[in-house]
């Protein structure tokens, strides 16, 4: 990865909620086209870390540089930066008052990146890609969990982001729907998308991750290629965690 | 018969009641939206102003507020050296009712906004939309859905509260009732007629409200 461009540079990131220190000292570089999977016990700070990467959680201290822009700097237009960072949530967060197609079209049209007809065409193209073009006029309440999450991914992709953040995208799904969402994510990997994924799907991590990052207690404890972390973990805490989940 | 003799006056007074209600509601919605947005935001200063307004106005009876604005404010302006400043009963009534209803509306809208899942704002912001756009396009349309029953309820309360403004001499329905019963000495018939007139308007309003409620259910 040394020859690749650094996409996200995180330096001594700290995040407190009141007196609770959730992220104590995180530094990491994420490269263009890299797929980084964050694992760790609940409360380890992995979701908080992910949410700091688009400043949904405002960092308490430290630096986060995305594409050369310091997003922890108050003078940076965070909305502009977010246009390039898609995010997929555990609970989908589709807009229930809008149809599937309207969900996808909203941001590109409102931010004047596309005209309505362009956004519609892009939306239908994305819906075909996630296999849900027949649901364009449905409301989110009429869809299954797996379908909602595929729509949520399509909605993020409508902005043509070059980074995608996934916050436990399959955790709220019935087991038989996990596969369809992971399949869409694997396609993104194949397209060379830079991805940061918080997940409990160890199988997914083994298969597609370039790097697995194990977090615990607000620190990055260990990181490396999946075969190294899953087969030969070095830190006792990593070994302990993997014994519980594998 | 009261209806024969006073029919057209009753309809006129009802018109005044509705005029006062609609004007007050219009301004109350604006006041409510402004102060609720101050309350849900993160700015401490605006939070303070929002809370102070709601607590202040809710802590004063409407009749006192009406007297204060109709008699008190012009007296105050006069003390500052401006002669000839007067508020008409309609102006003072609208201000008093709008302020009063606006405080309650602010609370209804705040509760509505807070009932929308936090993830909705987050999803919208993550797409690059600003706070204001997210509020307008994503949060408020959903908040309205939960707010409609309470807003309709507040509309009805405001419509009934117009009767309180008979004390500053605004020629609305209740005020006319006082005149008619004074002139004819037929209290029973007069107040029954006045009561039924309010009732018809309010029942119609609630029926319309039910219909609106059913129409905004987004495929659920």
Coordinates of C-alpha atoms in Angstrom, one line a residue:
Chain A
X1 CA 0.0 0.0 0.0
X2 CA 3.0 2.3 0.3
X3 CA 2.8 3.5 -3.2
X4 CA -0.9 4.5 -2.8
X5 CA -2.2 7.9 -1.9
X6 CA -3.3 8.5 1.7
X7 CA -7.1 9.2 1.7
X8 CA -7.7 9.7 5.4
X9 CA -5.1 10.7 7.9
X10 CA -6.0 10.5 11.5
X11 CA -3.6 11.9 14.1
X12 CA -4.0 11.6 17.9
X13 CA -7.8 11.6 17.7
X14 CA -9.5 11.9 21.0
X15 CA -13.3 12.0 21.7
X16 CA -14.9 12.5 25.1
X17 CA -18.6 12.4 25.9
X18 CA -18.7 14.5 29.0
X19 CA -16.2 12.8 31.4
X20 CA -16.3 9.6 29.5
X21 CA -13.2 9.1 27.2
X22 CA -14.4 7.0 24.3
X23 CA -11.5 7.5 22.0
X24 CA -8.2 8.0 23.8
X25 CA -5.5 8.3 21.2
X26 CA -6.2 7.0 17.6
X27 CA -3.7 7.5 14.8
X28 CA -4.1 5.7 11.4
X29 CA -3.7 6.3 7.7
X30 CA -6.2 4.9 5.3
X31 CA -5.2 4.6 1.7
X32 CA -7.1 5.2 -1.5
X33 CA -9.0 2.1 -2.5
X34 CA -8.3 0.4 0.8
X35 CA -10.9 -1.6 2.6
X36 CA -10.4 -1.3 6.4
X37 CA -12.6 -3.4 8.7
X38 CA -12.9 -2.3 12.3
X39 CA -13.6 -5.0 14.9
X40 CA -13.7 -5.0 18.6
X41 CA -16.0 -5.5 21.6
X42 CA -19.0 -3.2 22.2
X43 CA -17.9 0.0 23.8
X44 CA -14.5 -0.2 22.3
X45 CA -15.1 3.1 20.4
X46 CA -15.2 1.7 16.8
X47 CA -18.5 3.2 15.9
X48 CA -17.5 6.5 17.5
X49 CA -14.3 6.5 15.5
X50 CA -16.2 5.8 12.3
X51 CA -18.6 8.7 13.1
X52 CA -15.7 11.0 13.7
X53 CA -14.5 10.4 10.1
X54 CA -17.4 12.5 8.8
X55 CA -17.7 14.6 11.9
X56 CA -21.1 13.3 12.9
X57 CA -19.2 13.2 16.2
X58 CA -17.1 16.3 16.6
X59 CA -13.6 15.3 17.6
X60 CA -12.5 16.5 21.1
X61 CA -8.8 16.7 20.1
X62 CA -6.5 15.6 17.3
X63 CA -6.6 15.9 13.5
X64 CA -8.5 14.2 10.8
X65 CA -7.4 15.0 7.2
X66 CA -9.5 13.8 4.4
X67 CA -8.2 14.4 0.9
X68 CA -5.9 17.0 2.3
X69 CA -8.6 18.9 4.1
X70 CA -8.5 19.1 7.9
X71 CA -12.1 18.3 8.8
X72 CA -11.5 19.1 12.5
X73 CA -10.8 22.7 11.5
X74 CA -13.9 24.8 12.1
X75 CA -13.2 26.8 8.9
X76 CA -13.5 23.7 6.7
X77 CA -16.9 23.4 5.0
X78 CA -17.9 20.1 6.5
X79 CA -21.0 19.8 4.2
X80 CA -18.7 19.9 1.2
X81 CA -16.4 17.2 2.6
X82 CA -19.4 15.0 3.5
X83 CA -20.6 15.1 -0.2
X84 CA -17.6 12.9 -0.8
X85 CA -18.1 10.5 2.1
X86 CA -21.1 8.2 2.0
X87 CA -22.3 6.7 5.2
X88 CA -24.5 3.6 5.8
X89 CA -26.1 3.2 9.2
X90 CA -27.1 0.2 11.3
X91 CA -30.8 1.2 11.2
X92 CA -30.8 2.3 7.6
X93 CA -32.2 5.8 8.4
X94 CA -34.2 6.0 5.1
X95 CA -36.5 9.0 4.9
X96 CA -39.9 7.4 5.6
X97 CA -41.9 10.3 4.1
X98 CA -40.2 9.9 0.7
X99 CA -40.4 7.1 -1.9
X100 CA -37.3 5.0 -2.6
X101 CA -36.4 7.0 -5.6
X102 CA -37.0 10.4 -3.8
X103 CA -34.7 9.2 -1.0
X104 CA -31.9 8.7 -3.6
X105 CA -32.6 11.9 -5.5
X106 CA -32.9 14.2 -2.5
X107 CA -29.3 15.2 -1.9
X108 CA -28.0 15.4 -5.5
X109 CA -30.9 17.6 -6.5
X110 CA -31.0 19.8 -3.3
X111 CA -27.2 20.3 -3.5
X112 CA -27.6 21.2 -7.2
X113 CA -25.1 18.5 -8.3
X114 CA -27.7 17.1 -10.7
X115 CA -30.9 18.2 -12.3
X116 CA -34.0 16.3 -11.5
X117 CA -34.0 14.2 -14.7
X118 CA -30.3 13.4 -14.2
X119 CA -30.8 12.4 -10.6
X120 CA -33.7 10.2 -11.6
X121 CA -31.7 8.5 -14.2
X122 CA -28.8 8.0 -11.8
X123 CA -31.3 6.8 -9.1
X124 CA -32.8 4.2 -11.4
X125 CA -29.3 3.1 -12.5
X126 CA -28.3 2.6 -8.8
X127 CA -31.6 0.8 -8.1
X128 CA -30.9 -1.6 -10.9
X129 CA -27.4 -2.1 -9.5
X130 CA -28.7 -3.1 -6.1
X131 CA -31.5 -5.2 -7.8
X132 CA -34.4 -3.0 -6.6
X133 CA -35.5 -1.0 -9.6
X134 CA -39.0 -2.4 -9.2
X135 CA -39.3 -0.7 -5.8
X136 CA -38.6 2.9 -7.0
X137 CA -42.0 4.2 -6.1
X138 CA -42.4 2.2 -2.9
X139 CA -42.1 3.8 0.6
X140 CA -39.4 2.5 3.0
X141 CA -42.1 1.1 5.3
X142 CA -43.1 -1.4 2.5
X143 CA -39.6 -2.9 2.3
X144 CA -37.7 -5.6 4.1
X145 CA -34.6 -4.8 6.2
X146 CA -32.2 -6.1 3.6
X147 CA -34.0 -4.1 0.9
X148 CA -33.9 -0.9 3.0
X149 CA -30.1 -1.3 3.6
X150 CA -29.5 -1.8 -0.2
X151 CA -31.5 1.4 -0.8
X152 CA -29.5 3.2 1.9
X153 CA -26.3 2.2 0.1
X154 CA -27.8 3.4 -3.2
X155 CA -28.7 6.7 -1.6
X156 CA -25.1 7.3 -0.5
X157 CA -23.8 6.3 -3.9
X158 CA -26.0 8.9 -5.6
X159 CA -23.6 11.5 -4.4
X160 CA -20.6 9.7 -6.2
X161 CA -18.6 9.6 -3.0
X162 CA -15.0 8.2 -3.0
X163 CA -15.2 7.1 0.6
X164 CA -17.9 4.9 2.1
X165 CA -18.3 4.4 5.8
X166 CA -20.4 1.5 7.1
X167 CA -21.6 1.4 10.7
X168 CA -22.6 -2.2 11.4
X169 CA -24.6 -2.4 8.2
X170 CA -25.9 -5.9 8.8
X171 CA -26.4 -5.9 12.6
X172 CA -30.1 -5.1 12.4
X173 CA -30.9 -7.6 9.7
X174 CA -32.5 -11.0 9.8
X175 CA -29.8 -13.6 9.1
X176 CA -31.2 -14.5 5.7
X177 CA -30.9 -10.9 4.5
X178 CA -27.3 -10.4 5.5
X179 CA -26.0 -12.0 2.3
X180 CA -27.8 -9.6 -0.1
X181 CA -26.3 -6.5 1.6
X182 CA -22.8 -8.0 1.8
X183 CA -23.0 -8.8 -1.9
X184 CA -23.7 -5.2 -2.7
X185 CA -20.7 -4.2 -0.5
X186 CA -18.4 -6.7 -2.2
X187 CA -19.3 -5.1 -5.5
X188 CA -18.1 -1.8 -4.2
X189 CA -14.9 -3.3 -3.1
X190 CA -14.4 -4.7 -6.6
X191 CA -15.0 -1.2 -8.0
X192 CA -12.1 0.1 -5.9
X193 CA -14.1 2.2 -3.4
X194 CA -12.2 3.3 -0.2
X195 CA -14.2 1.7 2.6
X196 CA -14.2 1.8 6.4
X197 CA -16.5 -0.9 7.8
X198 CA -17.5 -1.5 11.4
X199 CA -18.9 -5.1 11.4
X200 CA -19.2 -8.3 13.3
X201 CA -19.2 -10.3 10.0
X202 CA -15.8 -11.9 10.4
X203 CA -16.4 -13.9 7.2
X204 CA -16.8 -10.6 5.3
X205 CA -13.7 -9.2 6.9
X206 CA -11.6 -12.3 6.0
X207 CA -12.8 -12.2 2.4
X208 CA -12.6 -8.6 1.4
X209 CA -10.6 -6.6 4.0
X210 CA -7.2 -5.3 3.0
X211 CA -6.6 -4.5 6.7
X212 CA -8.4 -5.5 9.9
X213 CA -8.1 -3.1 12.8
X214 CA -8.9 -4.4 16.3
X215 CA -10.0 -1.7 18.8
X216 CA -10.5 -1.9 22.5
X217 CA -10.9 0.6 25.3
X218 CA -10.5 3.6 22.9
X219 CA -7.3 2.5 21.4
X220 CA -6.2 0.6 18.3
X221 CA -4.8 -2.5 19.8
X222 CA -3.6 -4.4 16.7
X223 CA -3.9 -4.1 13.0
X224 CA -2.8 -6.0 9.9
X225 CA -4.0 -8.1 6.9
X226 CA -6.9 -10.4 7.8
X227 CA -5.0 -13.6 7.7
X228 CA -2.5 -12.2 10.2
X229 CA -5.1 -10.9 12.6
X230 CA -7.4 -13.8 12.4
X231 CA -4.8 -16.6 12.2
X232 CA -1.9 -15.2 14.2
X233 CA -3.1 -12.4 16.5
X234 CA -0.3 -11.2 18.8
X235 CA -2.0 -9.1 21.5
X236 CA -3.7 -11.0 24.3
X237 CA -6.8 -8.8 24.0
X238 CA -7.2 -9.6 20.3
X239 CA -6.8 -13.3 21.0
X240 CA -9.4 -13.1 23.8
X241 CA -11.9 -11.3 21.6
X242 CA -11.4 -13.6 18.6
X243 CA -11.9 -16.7 20.9
X244 CA -15.3 -15.3 21.8
X245 CA -16.5 -14.4 18.3
X246 CA -15.0 -17.1 16.1
Chain B
X1 CA -87.1 35.4 18.0
X2 CA -83.5 36.0 18.5
X3 CA -82.4 34.3 15.3
X4 CA -84.7 36.4 13.2
X5 CA -83.7 39.7 14.8
X6 CA -80.0 39.1 15.4
X7 CA -79.2 36.4 12.7
X8 CA -77.1 38.6 10.5
X9 CA -75.3 40.1 13.4
X10 CA -74.6 36.7 14.8
X11 CA -73.1 35.6 11.5
X12 CA -71.0 38.8 11.4
X13 CA -69.7 38.2 14.9
X14 CA -68.9 34.6 14.0
X15 CA -66.9 36.0 11.1
X16 CA -65.0 38.3 13.5
X17 CA -64.3 35.3 15.7
X18 CA -63.0 33.3 12.8
X19 CA -61.0 36.3 11.5
X20 CA -59.3 36.7 14.9
X21 CA -58.7 33.0 15.2
X22 CA -57.1 32.7 11.7
X23 CA -54.9 35.8 12.2
X24 CA -53.8 34.6 15.6
X25 CA -53.0 31.1 14.4
X26 CA -51.1 32.4 11.4
X27 CA -48.8 34.4 13.6
X28 CA -48.7 31.7 16.3
X29 CA -47.4 29.2 13.8
X30 CA -44.6 31.6 12.9
X31 CA -43.8 32.4 16.5
X32 CA -44.0 28.7 17.4
X33 CA -41.7 27.6 14.7
X34 CA -39.1 30.3 15.5
X35 CA -39.0 29.6 19.2
X36 CA -39.1 25.8 18.8
X37 CA -36.1 26.0 16.5
X38 CA -34.3 28.1 19.1
X39 CA -35.1 25.4 21.7
X40 CA -34.0 22.4 19.7
X41 CA -30.7 23.9 18.5
X42 CA -27.5 23.7 20.4
X43 CA -26.9 27.4 20.9
X44 CA -27.2 28.1 24.6
X45 CA -28.2 31.7 24.1
X46 CA -31.1 30.8 21.7
X47 CA -32.1 28.0 24.1
X48 CA -32.4 30.5 26.9
X49 CA -34.5 32.9 24.8
X50 CA -36.7 30.1 23.6
X51 CA -37.3 28.8 27.2
X52 CA -37.8 32.3 28.6
X53 CA -40.5 33.1 26.0
X54 CA -42.4 29.8 26.5
X55 CA -42.2 29.9 30.3
X56 CA -43.0 33.6 30.4
X57 CA -46.1 33.6 28.2
X58 CA -47.4 30.3 29.6
X59 CA -47.1 31.7 33.1
X60 CA -49.5 34.6 32.4
X61 CA -53.3 34.2 32.0
X62 CA -54.6 35.2 28.6
X63 CA -57.0 37.7 30.0
X64 CA -54.1 39.5 31.8
X65 CA -52.0 39.4 28.7
X66 CA -54.9 40.9 26.7
X67 CA -55.3 43.7 29.2
X68 CA -51.6 44.3 29.3
X69 CA -51.4 44.7 25.5
X70 CA -54.6 46.6 25.0
X71 CA -54.3 49.0 28.0
X72 CA -50.8 48.6 29.3
X73 CA -48.7 48.9 26.2
X74 CA -50.3 52.1 24.8
X75 CA -50.0 53.6 28.3
X76 CA -46.3 52.7 28.3
X77 CA -45.8 54.2 24.9
X78 CA -47.5 57.4 26.1
X79 CA -45.1 57.6 29.0
X80 CA -42.2 57.5 26.5
X81 CA -43.7 60.7 25.0
X82 CA -45.6 59.4 22.0
X83 CA -49.1 60.7 22.0
X84 CA -52.0 59.1 20.1
X85 CA -50.7 55.6 20.1
X86 CA -53.6 53.2 20.3
X87 CA -54.1 49.5 19.4
X88 CA -57.5 48.5 18.0
X89 CA -59.2 45.6 19.8
X90 CA -58.4 43.4 16.8
X91 CA -54.7 44.3 16.8
X92 CA -54.4 43.8 20.6
X93 CA -56.5 40.7 20.5
X94 CA -54.4 39.2 17.7
X95 CA -51.1 40.0 19.4
X96 CA -52.3 38.5 22.7
X97 CA -53.7 35.4 21.2
X98 CA -50.8 34.8 18.9
X99 CA -48.3 35.3 21.7
X100 CA -50.3 32.9 23.9
X101 CA -50.9 30.3 21.3
X102 CA -47.4 30.7 19.9
X103 CA -45.9 29.6 23.2
X104 CA -48.0 26.4 23.2
X105 CA -47.3 25.9 19.5
X106 CA -43.5 26.1 20.2
X107 CA -43.8 23.3 22.7
X108 CA -45.9 21.2 20.3
X109 CA -43.4 21.7 17.4
X110 CA -40.4 21.1 19.7
X111 CA -41.9 17.8 20.9
X112 CA -42.7 16.9 17.3
X113 CA -39.1 17.6 16.2
X114 CA -37.7 15.6 19.1
X115 CA -40.0 12.7 18.3
X116 CA -38.2 12.2 15.0
X117 CA -35.4 9.6 15.2
X118 CA -31.9 11.2 15.5
X119 CA -30.7 9.0 12.7
X120 CA -32.8 11.0 10.2
X121 CA -30.8 14.2 10.8
X122 CA -27.6 12.2 10.8
X123 CA -28.4 10.5 7.5
X124 CA -29.3 13.8 5.9
X125 CA -26.2 15.5 7.2
X126 CA -24.0 12.6 6.1
X127 CA -25.2 13.2 2.5
X128 CA -23.8 16.8 2.7
X129 CA -27.1 18.6 3.4
X130 CA -26.8 21.5 5.8
X131 CA -28.6 21.6 9.2
X132 CA -31.2 24.0 7.9
X133 CA -32.0 21.9 4.8
X134 CA -32.1 18.7 6.8
X135 CA -34.5 20.3 9.2
X136 CA -36.7 21.6 6.4
X137 CA -36.6 18.6 4.1
X138 CA -36.2 15.7 6.4
X139 CA -37.1 16.4 10.0
X140 CA -39.9 18.9 9.9
X141 CA -42.1 17.0 7.4
X142 CA -41.9 13.9 9.6
X143 CA -42.4 16.0 12.8
X144 CA -45.6 17.4 11.3
X145 CA -47.1 14.0 11.2
X146 CA -46.9 13.6 14.9
X147 CA -47.8 17.2 15.5
X148 CA -51.1 17.4 13.6
X149 CA -53.4 16.1 16.4
X150 CA -51.9 18.5 18.9
X151 CA -51.9 21.4 16.5
X152 CA -55.6 20.8 15.7
X153 CA -56.2 20.7 19.4
X154 CA -54.4 24.0 19.8
X155 CA -56.4 25.5 17.0
X156 CA -59.6 24.6 18.8
X157 CA -58.4 26.0 22.1
X158 CA -57.4 29.2 20.3
X159 CA -60.8 29.5 18.6
X160 CA -62.5 29.2 22.0
X161 CA -60.0 31.6 23.6
X162 CA -61.2 34.3 21.3
X163 CA -64.2 34.6 23.6
X164 CA -61.9 35.9 26.3
X165 CA -61.1 38.9 24.1
X166 CA -64.7 40.1 24.6
X167 CA -63.2 41.7 27.7
X168 CA -61.4 44.3 25.6
X169 CA -64.5 44.9 23.6
X170 CA -63.7 43.0 20.4
X171 CA -67.1 42.4 18.7
X172 CA -66.8 38.7 18.4
X173 CA -69.4 36.1 19.1
X174 CA -69.3 36.0 22.9
X175 CA -69.3 39.8 23.1
X176 CA -72.5 39.9 20.9
X177 CA -74.0 37.3 23.2
X178 CA -73.6 39.7 26.1
X179 CA -75.3 42.4 24.1
X180 CA -78.2 40.2 23.0
X181 CA -78.9 38.7 26.4
X182 CA -78.7 42.2 27.9
X183 CA -81.2 43.6 25.4
X184 CA -83.7 40.7 25.3
X185 CA -83.3 39.3 28.8
X186 CA -83.4 35.8 27.1
X187 CA -80.2 34.4 28.5
X188 CA -81.1 30.7 28.0
X189 CA -81.8 31.0 24.3
X190 CA -79.0 33.5 23.6
X191 CA -76.2 31.4 25.2
X192 CA -77.6 28.2 23.8
X193 CA -77.4 29.7 20.3
X194 CA -73.9 31.1 20.9
X195 CA -72.8 27.7 22.3
X196 CA -74.1 25.8 19.3
X197 CA -72.5 28.1 16.9
X198 CA -69.1 27.5 18.4
X199 CA -69.8 23.8 18.5
X200 CA -70.7 23.5 14.8
X201 CA -67.5 25.3 13.8
X202 CA -65.3 23.2 16.1
X203 CA -66.8 19.8 15.3
X204 CA -66.4 20.6 11.6
X205 CA -62.8 21.5 12.2
X206 CA -62.1 18.3 14.0
X207 CA -63.6 16.2 11.2
X208 CA -61.5 18.0 8.6
X209 CA -58.4 17.4 10.9
X210 CA -59.1 13.6 11.1
X211 CA -59.1 13.5 7.3
X212 CA -55.8 15.3 7.0
X213 CA -54.3 13.0 9.6
X214 CA -55.3 9.9 7.6
X215 CA -53.8 11.4 4.4
X216 CA -50.3 11.8 5.7
X217 CA -49.4 8.2 6.5
X218 CA -46.6 7.6 3.9
X219 CA -47.5 4.0 2.9
X220 CA -48.0 2.8 6.5

